[in-house]
PDB file of C-alpha atoms in Angstrom:
ATOM      1  CA  UNK A   1      -3.349-135.367 -51.833  1.00  0.00           C
ATOM      2  CA  UNK A   2      -2.475-132.580 -49.053  1.00  0.00           C
ATOM      3  CA  UNK A   3      -0.990-129.229 -49.325  1.00  0.00           C
ATOM      4  CA  UNK A   4       2.657-130.761 -47.621  1.00  0.00           C
ATOM      5  CA  UNK A   5       2.705-132.735 -50.699  1.00  0.00           C
ATOM      6  CA  UNK A   6       2.067-129.780 -53.449  1.00  0.00           C
ATOM      7  CA  UNK A   7       5.030-128.093 -51.878  1.00  0.00           C
ATOM      8  CA  UNK A   8       7.136-131.664 -52.220  1.00  0.00           C
ATOM      9  CA  UNK A   9       6.344-131.356 -55.745  1.00  0.00           C
ATOM     10  CA  UNK A  10       7.691-127.799 -56.171  1.00  0.00           C
ATOM     11  CA  UNK A  11      10.033-127.824 -54.673  1.00  0.00           C
ATOM     12  CA  UNK A  12      11.323-131.436 -56.257  1.00  0.00           C
ATOM     13  CA  UNK A  13      10.267-129.770 -59.719  1.00  0.00           C
ATOM     14  CA  UNK A  14      12.931-127.203 -59.110  1.00  0.00           C
ATOM     15  CA  UNK A  15      15.571-129.269 -57.640  1.00  0.00           C
ATOM     16  CA  UNK A  16      15.416-132.000 -59.513  1.00  0.00           C
ATOM     17  CA  UNK A  17      17.235-134.638 -57.215  1.00  0.00           C
ATOM     18  CA  UNK A  18      15.309-137.044 -54.511  1.00  0.00           C
ATOM     19  CA  UNK A  19      18.875-136.569 -52.390  1.00  0.00           C
ATOM     20  CA  UNK A  20      19.216-133.285 -52.355  1.00  0.00           C
ATOM     21  CA  UNK A  21      15.876-131.911 -51.930  1.00  0.00           C
ATOM     22  CA  UNK A  22      15.828-134.647 -49.094  1.00  0.00           C
ATOM     23  CA  UNK A  23      18.630-133.086 -47.298  1.00  0.00           C
ATOM     24  CA  UNK A  24      17.374-129.243 -48.097  1.00  0.00           C
ATOM     25  CA  UNK A  25      14.567-130.901 -45.923  1.00  0.00           C
ATOM     26  CA  UNK A  26      16.065-132.553 -43.419  1.00  0.00           C
ATOM     27  CA  UNK A  27      14.331-135.594 -44.084  1.00  0.00           C
ATOM     28  CA  UNK A  28      15.207-139.004 -45.667  1.00  0.00           C
ATOM     29  CA  UNK A  29      15.464-139.766 -48.917  1.00  0.00           C
ATOM     30  CA  UNK A  30      12.915-142.822 -48.407  1.00  0.00           C
ATOM     31  CA  UNK A  31      10.614-140.688 -46.994  1.00  0.00           C
ATOM     32  CA  UNK A  32      10.536-137.731 -49.274  1.00  0.00           C
ATOM     33  CA  UNK A  33       9.926-140.897 -52.160  1.00  0.00           C
ATOM     34  CA  UNK A  34       7.176-141.523 -50.616  1.00  0.00           C
ATOM     35  CA  UNK A  35       5.185-138.545 -50.129  1.00  0.00           C
ATOM     36  CA  UNK A  36       6.392-138.152 -54.099  1.00  0.00           C
ATOM     37  CA  UNK A  37       4.571-141.680 -54.849  1.00  0.00           C
ATOM     38  CA  UNK A  38       1.909-141.460 -52.526  1.00  0.00           C
ATOM     39  CA  UNK A  39       0.628-137.830 -54.372  1.00  0.00           C
ATOM     40  CA  UNK A  40       0.790-140.123 -58.098  1.00  0.00           C
ATOM     41  CA  UNK A  41      -1.141-142.984 -56.388  1.00  0.00           C
ATOM     42  CA  UNK A  42      -3.697-140.379 -55.580  1.00  0.00           C
ATOM     43  CA  UNK A  43      -3.784-138.875 -58.833  1.00  0.00           C
ATOM     44  CA  UNK A  44      -3.112-142.172 -60.776  1.00  0.00           C
ATOM     45  CA  UNK A  45      -0.687-140.667 -62.812  1.00  0.00           C
ATOM     46  CA  UNK A  46       3.361-140.108 -63.034  1.00  0.00           C
ATOM     47  CA  UNK A  47       4.601-136.517 -63.265  1.00  0.00           C
ATOM     48  CA  UNK A  48       8.505-137.148 -62.919  1.00  0.00           C
ATOM     49  CA  UNK A  49      10.599-138.896 -65.422  1.00  0.00           C
ATOM     50  CA  UNK A  50      12.949-141.366 -62.869  1.00  0.00           C
ATOM     51  CA  UNK A  51      14.558-142.573 -65.723  1.00  0.00           C
ATOM     52  CA  UNK A  52      16.532-139.192 -66.663  1.00  0.00           C
ATOM     53  CA  UNK A  53      19.557-137.225 -64.609  1.00  0.00           C
ATOM     54  CA  UNK A  54      18.158-135.017 -63.295  1.00  0.00           C
ATOM     55  CA  UNK A  55      15.136-135.895 -63.089  1.00  0.00           C
ATOM     56  CA  UNK A  56      12.343-134.378 -65.504  1.00  0.00           C
ATOM     57  CA  UNK A  57       8.602-133.801 -65.689  1.00  0.00           C
ATOM     58  CA  UNK A  58       5.889-135.440 -67.490  1.00  0.00           C
ATOM     59  CA  UNK A  59       4.211-133.490 -69.746  1.00  0.00           C
ATOM     60  CA  UNK A  60       1.360-133.734 -66.867  1.00  0.00           C
ATOM     61  CA  UNK A  61       3.754-133.308 -64.371  1.00  0.00           C
ATOM     62  CA  UNK A  62       4.301-129.759 -66.318  1.00  0.00           C
ATOM     63  CA  UNK A  63       0.663-128.830 -66.065  1.00  0.00           C
ATOM     64  CA  UNK A  64       0.433-130.531 -62.398  1.00  0.00           C
ATOM     65  CA  UNK A  65       3.129-128.502 -60.950  1.00  0.00           C
ATOM     66  CA  UNK A  66       1.881-124.567 -62.490  1.00  0.00           C
ATOM     67  CA  UNK A  67      -1.679-125.697 -61.208  1.00  0.00           C
ATOM     68  CA  UNK A  68      -0.081-127.052 -58.292  1.00  0.00           C
ATOM     69  CA  UNK A  69       1.638-123.049 -57.401  1.00  0.00           C
ATOM     70  CA  UNK A  70      -1.126-121.388 -58.205  1.00  0.00           C
ATOM     71  CA  UNK A  71      -3.190-123.647 -55.613  1.00  0.00           C
ATOM     72  CA  UNK A  72      -0.414-122.624 -52.896  1.00  0.00           C
ATOM     73  CA  UNK A  73      -0.465-119.338 -53.661  1.00  0.00           C
ATOM     74  CA  UNK A  74      -4.593-119.335 -53.786  1.00  0.00           C
ATOM     75  CA  UNK A  75      -4.410-120.954 -49.885  1.00  0.00           C
ATOM     76  CA  UNK A  76      -1.922-118.079 -49.025  1.00  0.00           C
ATOM     77  CA  UNK A  77      -4.173-115.378 -49.740  1.00  0.00           C
ATOM     78  CA  UNK A  78      -6.886-117.105 -48.397  1.00  0.00           C
ATOM     79  CA  UNK A  79      -5.049-117.223 -45.186  1.00  0.00           C
ATOM     80  CA  UNK A  80      -3.714-113.973 -44.939  1.00  0.00           C
ATOM     81  CA  UNK A  81      -7.297-112.830 -45.584  1.00  0.00           C
ATOM     82  CA  UNK A  82      -8.805-114.829 -42.541  1.00  0.00           C
ATOM     83  CA  UNK A  83      -5.346-114.137 -40.587  1.00  0.00           C
ATOM     84  CA  UNK A  84      -6.207-109.992 -40.891  1.00  0.00           C
ATOM     85  CA  UNK A  85     -10.087-110.623 -40.595  1.00  0.00           C
ATOM     86  CA  UNK A  86      -9.004-112.746 -36.822  1.00  0.00           C
ATOM     87  CA  UNK A  87      -6.555-110.528 -35.675  1.00  0.00           C
ATOM     88  CA  UNK A  88      -7.534-107.308 -36.411  1.00  0.00           C
ATOM     89  CA  UNK A  89      -4.010-105.121 -36.814  1.00  0.00           C
ATOM     90  CA  UNK A  90      -1.984-107.825 -36.230  1.00  0.00           C
ATOM     91  CA  UNK A  91      -0.198-109.064 -39.272  1.00  0.00           C
ATOM     92  CA  UNK A  92       2.512-108.996 -41.085  1.00  0.00           C
ATOM     93  CA  UNK A  93       3.769-106.724 -44.401  1.00  0.00           C
ATOM     94  CA  UNK A  94       6.322-107.875 -46.849  1.00  0.00           C
ATOM     95  CA  UNK A  95       7.872-106.424 -49.067  1.00  0.00           C
ATOM     96  CA  UNK A  96      10.248-106.044 -51.732  1.00  0.00           C
ATOM     97  CA  UNK A  97      12.635-103.326 -52.564  1.00  0.00           C
ATOM     98  CA  UNK A  98      16.806-102.969 -54.221  1.00  0.00           C
ATOM     99  CA  UNK A  99      19.032-102.586 -51.693  1.00  0.00           C
ATOM    100  CA  UNK A 100      19.700 -99.532 -51.924  1.00  0.00           C
ATOM    101  CA  UNK A 101      16.265 -97.829 -52.356  1.00  0.00           C
ATOM    102  CA  UNK A 102      15.537 -99.221 -48.559  1.00  0.00           C
ATOM    103  CA  UNK A 103      19.038 -96.291 -47.512  1.00  0.00           C
ATOM    104  CA  UNK A 104      16.329 -93.684 -48.580  1.00  0.00           C
ATOM    105  CA  UNK A 105      12.850 -94.667 -49.446  1.00  0.00           C
ATOM    106  CA  UNK A 106      11.614 -97.132 -47.046  1.00  0.00           C
ATOM    107  CA  UNK A 107      12.647 -96.181 -43.221  1.00  0.00           C
ATOM    108  CA  UNK A 108      10.176 -93.318 -42.754  1.00  0.00           C
ATOM    109  CA  UNK A 109       6.768 -95.557 -44.014  1.00  0.00           C
ATOM    110  CA  UNK A 110       7.989 -98.494 -41.985  1.00  0.00           C
ATOM    111  CA  UNK A 111       8.377 -95.930 -39.027  1.00  0.00           C
ATOM    112  CA  UNK A 112       4.468 -94.365 -39.948  1.00  0.00           C
ATOM    113  CA  UNK A 113       3.097 -98.101 -40.654  1.00  0.00           C
ATOM    114  CA  UNK A 114       4.827 -98.969 -37.749  1.00  0.00           C
ATOM    115  CA  UNK A 115       2.978 -95.940 -35.463  1.00  0.00           C
ATOM    116  CA  UNK A 116      -0.203 -96.598 -36.977  1.00  0.00           C
ATOM    117  CA  UNK A 117      -0.341-100.276 -36.095  1.00  0.00           C
ATOM    118  CA  UNK A 118       2.391-101.174 -33.630  1.00  0.00           C
ATOM    119  CA  UNK A 119       0.863-104.915 -34.015  1.00  0.00           C
ATOM    120  CA  UNK A 120       2.759-105.407 -37.564  1.00  0.00           C
ATOM    121  CA  UNK A 121       5.815-106.857 -38.394  1.00  0.00           C
ATOM    122  CA  UNK A 122       7.478-105.195 -41.594  1.00  0.00           C
ATOM    123  CA  UNK A 123       9.845-107.745 -43.225  1.00  0.00           C
ATOM    124  CA  UNK A 124      11.760-106.261 -45.738  1.00  0.00           C
ATOM    125  CA  UNK A 125      12.670-108.594 -49.193  1.00  0.00           C
ATOM    126  CA  UNK A 126      15.802-106.884 -50.458  1.00  0.00           C
ATOM    127  CA  UNK A 127      17.236-108.527 -53.783  1.00  0.00           C
ATOM    128  CA  UNK A 128      17.333-107.170 -57.230  1.00  0.00           C
ATOM    129  CA  UNK A 129      14.729-105.649 -59.760  1.00  0.00           C
ATOM    130  CA  UNK A 130      14.607-109.387 -61.924  1.00  0.00           C
ATOM    131  CA  UNK A 131      13.843-110.838 -59.056  1.00  0.00           C
ATOM    132  CA  UNK A 132      12.048-108.678 -57.627  1.00  0.00           C
ATOM    133  CA  UNK A 133       9.567-108.865 -60.649  1.00  0.00           C
ATOM    134  CA  UNK A 134       9.291-112.087 -60.985  1.00  0.00           C
ATOM    135  CA  UNK A 135       8.411-112.900 -56.871  1.00  0.00           C
ATOM    136  CA  UNK A 136       5.616-110.320 -56.795  1.00  0.00           C
ATOM    137  CA  UNK A 137       4.115-111.694 -60.159  1.00  0.00           C
ATOM    138  CA  UNK A 138       4.156-114.973 -57.974  1.00  0.00           C
ATOM    139  CA  UNK A 139       2.528-113.389 -54.786  1.00  0.00           C
ATOM    140  CA  UNK A 140       5.577-113.503 -53.029  1.00  0.00           C
ATOM    141  CA  UNK A 141       5.162-109.459 -51.275  1.00  0.00           C
ATOM    142  CA  UNK A 142       2.237-107.572 -50.247  1.00  0.00           C
ATOM    143  CA  UNK A 143       3.789-104.879 -52.528  1.00  0.00           C
ATOM    144  CA  UNK A 144       7.368-105.103 -54.521  1.00  0.00           C
ATOM    145  CA  UNK A 145       8.583-101.070 -55.810  1.00  0.00           C
ATOM    146  CA  UNK A 146      10.733-101.968 -58.807  1.00  0.00           C
ATOM    147  CA  UNK A 147      10.916 -99.616 -62.049  1.00  0.00           C
ATOM    148  CA  UNK A 148       9.051-100.035 -65.545  1.00  0.00           C
ATOM    149  CA  UNK A 149       8.489-101.919 -67.380  1.00  0.00           C
ATOM    150  CA  UNK A 150       7.042-104.801 -66.185  1.00  0.00           C
ATOM    151  CA  UNK A 151       3.875-107.395 -67.013  1.00  0.00           C
ATOM    152  CA  UNK A 152       1.094-105.205 -66.213  1.00  0.00           C
ATOM    153  CA  UNK A 153      -1.046-108.294 -67.201  1.00  0.00           C
ATOM    154  CA  UNK A 154      -0.062-109.719 -64.132  1.00  0.00           C
ATOM    155  CA  UNK A 155       0.825-106.955 -62.154  1.00  0.00           C
ATOM    156  CA  UNK A 156      -1.366-103.964 -60.252  1.00  0.00           C
ATOM    157  CA  UNK A 157       1.074-100.886 -61.138  1.00  0.00           C
ATOM    158  CA  UNK A 158       1.138 -97.476 -59.209  1.00  0.00           C
ATOM    159  CA  UNK A 159       3.575 -95.219 -59.942  1.00  0.00           C
ATOM    160  CA  UNK A 160       5.352 -93.278 -57.623  1.00  0.00           C
ATOM    161  CA  UNK A 161       7.648 -90.528 -57.833  1.00  0.00           C
ATOM    162  CA  UNK A 162       9.782 -90.082 -61.283  1.00  0.00           C
ATOM    163  CA  UNK A 163      14.100 -90.266 -60.754  1.00  0.00           C
ATOM    164  CA  UNK A 164      16.571 -89.988 -62.565  1.00  0.00           C
ATOM    165  CA  UNK A 165      20.549 -90.514 -61.792  1.00  0.00           C
ATOM    166  CA  UNK A 166      22.818 -88.231 -61.508  1.00  0.00           C
ATOM    167  CA  UNK A 167      27.257 -88.677 -62.207  1.00  0.00           C
ATOM    168  CA  UNK A 168      28.857 -88.310 -58.895  1.00  0.00           C
ATOM    169  CA  UNK A 169      32.819 -87.328 -59.291  1.00  0.00           C
ATOM    170  CA  UNK A 170      35.294 -86.136 -57.442  1.00  0.00           C
ATOM    171  CA  UNK A 171      36.744 -83.159 -56.884  1.00  0.00           C
ATOM    172  CA  UNK A 172      39.690 -84.351 -57.744  1.00  0.00           C
ATOM    173  CA  UNK A 173      38.748 -85.607 -61.208  1.00  0.00           C
ATOM    174  CA  UNK A 174      36.908 -82.886 -62.279  1.00  0.00           C
ATOM    175  CA  UNK A 175      38.501 -80.871 -63.806  1.00  0.00           C
ATOM    176  CA  UNK A 176      38.536 -83.454 -67.117  1.00  0.00           C
ATOM    177  CA  UNK A 177      35.501 -81.504 -67.454  1.00  0.00           C
ATOM    178  CA  UNK A 178      33.875 -78.795 -69.058  1.00  0.00           C
ATOM    179  CA  UNK A 179      32.210 -76.148 -66.972  1.00  0.00           C
ATOM    180  CA  UNK A 180      28.384 -76.770 -67.544  1.00  0.00           C
ATOM    181  CA  UNK A 181      25.615 -74.449 -67.314  1.00  0.00           C
ATOM    182  CA  UNK A 182      23.523 -75.600 -64.271  1.00  0.00           C
ATOM    183  CA  UNK A 183      26.024 -78.349 -63.388  1.00  0.00           C
ATOM    184  CA  UNK A 184      23.853 -80.295 -66.601  1.00  0.00           C
ATOM    185  CA  UNK A 185      26.236 -82.509 -68.707  1.00  0.00           C
ATOM    186  CA  UNK A 186      26.475 -84.248 -72.317  1.00  0.00           C
ATOM    187  CA  UNK A 187      27.424 -87.689 -70.935  1.00  0.00           C
ATOM    188  CA  UNK A 188      29.862 -88.100 -74.354  1.00  0.00           C
ATOM    189  CA  UNK A 189      31.815 -85.192 -72.093  1.00  0.00           C
ATOM    190  CA  UNK A 190      33.038 -88.352 -69.539  1.00  0.00           C
ATOM    191  CA  UNK A 191      34.861 -90.243 -72.007  1.00  0.00           C
ATOM    192  CA  UNK A 192      38.517 -89.173 -69.989  1.00  0.00           C
ATOM    193  CA  UNK A 193      36.822 -89.930 -66.831  1.00  0.00           C
ATOM    194  CA  UNK A 194      37.483 -93.214 -64.827  1.00  0.00           C
ATOM    195  CA  UNK A 195      34.632 -95.038 -63.730  1.00  0.00           C
ATOM    196  CA  UNK A 196      32.605 -96.995 -60.492  1.00  0.00           C
ATOM    197  CA  UNK A 197      30.174 -99.467 -61.478  1.00  0.00           C
ATOM    198  CA  UNK A 198      28.056-101.813 -60.376  1.00  0.00           C
ATOM    199  CA  UNK A 199      27.640-105.677 -61.740  1.00  0.00           C
ATOM    200  CA  UNK A 200      26.435-106.279 -65.462  1.00  0.00           C
ATOM    201  CA  UNK A 201      23.912-108.126 -63.955  1.00  0.00           C
ATOM    202  CA  UNK A 202      21.972-104.963 -62.382  1.00  0.00           C
ATOM    203  CA  UNK A 203      19.791-102.747 -63.347  1.00  0.00           C
ATOM    204  CA  UNK A 204      21.964 -99.368 -63.281  1.00  0.00           C
ATOM    205  CA  UNK A 205      24.883-100.998 -64.872  1.00  0.00           C
ATOM    206  CA  UNK A 206      22.431-101.564 -68.025  1.00  0.00           C
ATOM    207  CA  UNK A 207      21.976 -98.104 -67.629  1.00  0.00           C
ATOM    208  CA  UNK A 208      25.317 -97.111 -67.403  1.00  0.00           C
ATOM    209  CA  UNK A 209      26.217 -99.331 -70.622  1.00  0.00           C
ATOM    210  CA  UNK A 210      23.095 -97.691 -72.854  1.00  0.00           C
ATOM    211  CA  UNK A 211      24.618 -94.333 -71.601  1.00  0.00           C
ATOM    212  CA  UNK A 212      27.748 -95.054 -72.903  1.00  0.00           C
ATOM    213  CA  UNK A 213      26.618 -96.724 -76.380  1.00  0.00           C
ATOM    214  CA  UNK A 214      24.217 -93.639 -76.976  1.00  0.00           C
ATOM    215  CA  UNK A 215      27.339 -90.870 -76.046  1.00  0.00           C
ATOM    216  CA  UNK A 216      29.918 -93.788 -78.648  1.00  0.00           C
ATOM    217  CA  UNK A 217      32.318 -94.254 -75.938  1.00  0.00           C
ATOM    218  CA  UNK A 218      33.971 -97.510 -74.307  1.00  0.00           C
ATOM    219  CA  UNK A 219      34.256 -96.226 -70.904  1.00  0.00           C
ATOM    220  CA  UNK A 220      36.873 -96.767 -68.945  1.00  0.00           C
ATOM    221  CA  UNK A 221      36.082 -98.983 -65.560  1.00  0.00           C
ATOM    222  CA  UNK A 222      38.423 -99.030 -62.957  1.00  0.00           C
ATOM    223  CA  UNK A 223      36.226-100.555 -60.328  1.00  0.00           C
ATOM    224  CA  UNK A 224      33.107-103.071 -60.084  1.00  0.00           C
ATOM    225  CA  UNK A 225      30.708-103.436 -57.147  1.00  0.00           C
ATOM    226  CA  UNK A 226      27.836-104.950 -55.926  1.00  0.00           C
ATOM    227  CA  UNK A 227      25.529-102.447 -54.571  1.00  0.00           C
ATOM    228  CA  UNK A 228      25.854 -98.492 -55.217  1.00  0.00           C
ATOM    229  CA  UNK A 229      26.982 -97.734 -51.155  1.00  0.00           C
ATOM    230  CA  UNK A 230      30.103 -98.719 -52.236  1.00  0.00           C
ATOM    231  CA  UNK A 231      29.975 -97.155 -55.932  1.00  0.00           C
ATOM    232  CA  UNK A 232      29.700 -93.998 -53.413  1.00  0.00           C
ATOM    233  CA  UNK A 233      31.704 -94.623 -51.297  1.00  0.00           C
ATOM    234  CA  UNK A 234      34.772 -95.641 -53.864  1.00  0.00           C
ATOM    235  CA  UNK A 235      33.888 -92.131 -55.616  1.00  0.00           C
ATOM    236  CA  UNK A 236      33.864 -90.020 -52.442  1.00  0.00           C
ATOM    237  CA  UNK A 237      37.087 -91.585 -51.958  1.00  0.00           C
ATOM    238  CA  UNK A 238      38.319 -90.099 -55.592  1.00  0.00           C
ATOM    239  CA  UNK A 239      38.928 -93.639 -57.299  1.00  0.00           C
ATOM    240  CA  UNK A 240      36.077 -92.699 -59.796  1.00  0.00           C
ATOM    241  CA  UNK A 241      32.690 -91.722 -61.184  1.00  0.00           C
ATOM    242  CA  UNK A 242      29.603 -92.884 -60.937  1.00  0.00           C
ATOM    243  CA  UNK A 243      26.254 -93.219 -61.561  1.00  0.00           C
ATOM    244  CA  UNK A 244      23.465 -92.366 -58.485  1.00  0.00           C
ATOM    245  CA  UNK A 245      19.865 -92.184 -58.709  1.00  0.00           C
ATOM    246  CA  UNK A 246      19.364 -88.621 -57.588  1.00  0.00           C
ATOM    247  CA  UNK A 247      16.700 -89.549 -55.383  1.00  0.00           C
ATOM    248  CA  UNK A 248      19.866 -91.326 -53.077  1.00  0.00           C
ATOM    249  CA  UNK A 249      21.603 -88.388 -53.222  1.00  0.00           C
ATOM    250  CA  UNK A 250      18.779 -86.325 -51.965  1.00  0.00           C
ATOM    251  CA  UNK A 251      18.683 -88.184 -48.601  1.00  0.00           C
ATOM    252  CA  UNK A 252      22.051 -87.563 -47.184  1.00  0.00           C
ATOM    253  CA  UNK A 253      25.292 -85.225 -47.205  1.00  0.00           C
ATOM    254  CA  UNK A 254      27.192 -86.621 -50.689  1.00  0.00           C
ATOM    255  CA  UNK A 255      28.746 -83.556 -51.419  1.00  0.00           C
ATOM    256  CA  UNK A 256      32.123 -83.543 -49.735  1.00  0.00           C
ATOM    257  CA  UNK A 257      33.971 -84.685 -52.031  1.00  0.00           C
ATOM    258  CA  UNK A 258      32.228 -84.814 -54.999  1.00  0.00           C
ATOM    259  CA  UNK A 259      30.857 -82.639 -57.992  1.00  0.00           C
ATOM    260  CA  UNK A 260      26.892 -84.163 -58.808  1.00  0.00           C
ATOM    261  CA  UNK A 261      25.766 -83.452 -62.518  1.00  0.00           C
ATOM    262  CA  UNK A 262      22.235 -84.073 -63.789  1.00  0.00           C
ATOM    263  CA  UNK A 263      22.166 -85.790 -67.587  1.00  0.00           C
ATOM    264  CA  UNK A 264      21.021 -84.730 -71.060  1.00  0.00           C
ATOM    265  CA  UNK A 265      20.260 -88.281 -72.332  1.00  0.00           C
ATOM    266  CA  UNK A 266      16.455 -89.209 -71.223  1.00  0.00           C
ATOM    267  CA  UNK A 267      18.165 -92.802 -70.838  1.00  0.00           C
ATOM    268  CA  UNK A 268      18.816 -91.126 -67.148  1.00  0.00           C
ATOM    269  CA  UNK A 269      15.461 -91.001 -66.072  1.00  0.00           C
ATOM    270  CA  UNK A 270      13.551 -93.868 -64.289  1.00  0.00           C
ATOM    271  CA  UNK A 271       9.752 -93.891 -63.343  1.00  0.00           C
ATOM    272  CA  UNK A 272       9.889 -96.831 -59.898  1.00  0.00           C
ATOM    273  CA  UNK A 273       6.421 -98.068 -59.519  1.00  0.00           C
ATOM    274  CA  UNK A 274       4.437-100.236 -56.825  1.00  0.00           C
ATOM    275  CA  UNK A 275       3.856-103.355 -58.370  1.00  0.00           C
ATOM    276  CA  UNK A 276       1.615-106.327 -56.561  1.00  0.00           C
ATOM    277  CA  UNK A 277      -0.065-109.289 -58.328  1.00  0.00           C
ATOM    278  CA  UNK A 278      -3.502-108.471 -59.914  1.00  0.00           C
ATOM    279  CA  UNK A 279      -6.382-109.729 -57.248  1.00  0.00           C
ATOM    280  CA  UNK A 280      -3.750-110.563 -53.904  1.00  0.00           C
ATOM    281  CA  UNK A 281      -5.201-109.057 -51.147  1.00  0.00           C
ATOM    282  CA  UNK A 282      -4.286-106.475 -49.185  1.00  0.00           C
ATOM    283  CA  UNK A 283      -4.620-105.376 -45.934  1.00  0.00           C
ATOM    284  CA  UNK A 284      -5.529-101.955 -43.833  1.00  0.00           C
ATOM    285  CA  UNK A 285      -1.403-101.617 -43.579  1.00  0.00           C
ATOM    286  CA  UNK A 286      -0.562-102.406 -47.025  1.00  0.00           C
ATOM    287  CA  UNK A 287      -2.635-100.254 -48.466  1.00  0.00           C
ATOM    288  CA  UNK A 288      -1.303 -97.345 -46.354  1.00  0.00           C
ATOM    289  CA  UNK A 289       1.828 -98.130 -47.164  1.00  0.00           C
ATOM    290  CA  UNK A 290       0.735 -97.445 -50.434  1.00  0.00           C
ATOM    291  CA  UNK A 291      -0.857 -93.932 -49.235  1.00  0.00           C
ATOM    292  CA  UNK A 292       2.836 -92.383 -48.099  1.00  0.00           C
ATOM    293  CA  UNK A 293       4.820 -94.037 -50.814  1.00  0.00           C
ATOM    294  CA  UNK A 294       2.503 -92.272 -53.465  1.00  0.00           C
ATOM    295  CA  UNK A 295       1.636 -89.007 -51.529  1.00  0.00           C
ATOM    296  CA  UNK A 296       5.152 -87.232 -52.881  1.00  0.00           C
ATOM    297  CA  UNK A 297       4.329 -88.100 -56.417  1.00  0.00           C
TER     298      UNK A 297
END
């Protein structure tokens, strides 16, 4: 049994089809089958039920895959740790982060890390919060930045500066709102506005839906987009109002065609945190990046 066989078995447990996985791995199906059969022979137990379509894991296979993932994770951590001892400042910093935070939170951090550790390559893995939480728990990043809640039995948590949402309203639509002191408003007064929103599987959309439910109105959605940069662009063009993180707004000049309103509802307050798998090895450059991120807290 070797690491490659473990990787093949884990991949087959996900794909559940020899032919599809062989194509994905650029190898022949017989060669892949031989590797899995050899693994089962070494273990003297069947891992996959080949009588089903797609194939399924046997009870022993379920247990084996779980343990194999853990074993490969520990092997990767050991290699990373030894690489750090061997190469000094050289290394690879892998950060999980949402696309919109990449536009304002991480550029200065990357610059400062590279200034101190010029031999370090920084890899930014951009994804949604659900994916980031899952992959952070699997140890795929040095650390990730997500919003609470997270599973703190698996992940170590370091809070950073709290963020809140603001409603960006095109000036052409602002007359629909009653003037509010300190540009603060109750979301229930916004039901006449057209809205630009992100997709339903995104955390920002879920917060928007909660705000609408709390304000007891069904929003008039005129555009649904993938990212916050696009949502801001459409709002800036006057298409509709949109929710934006205050930190996102603060790091750019967004006020030319928009009026920004703070929201009274506590749903609009979010707590971002740095997370990494418990017990995971942290390089000096990862620790430095985390230190930079927490300085403004």
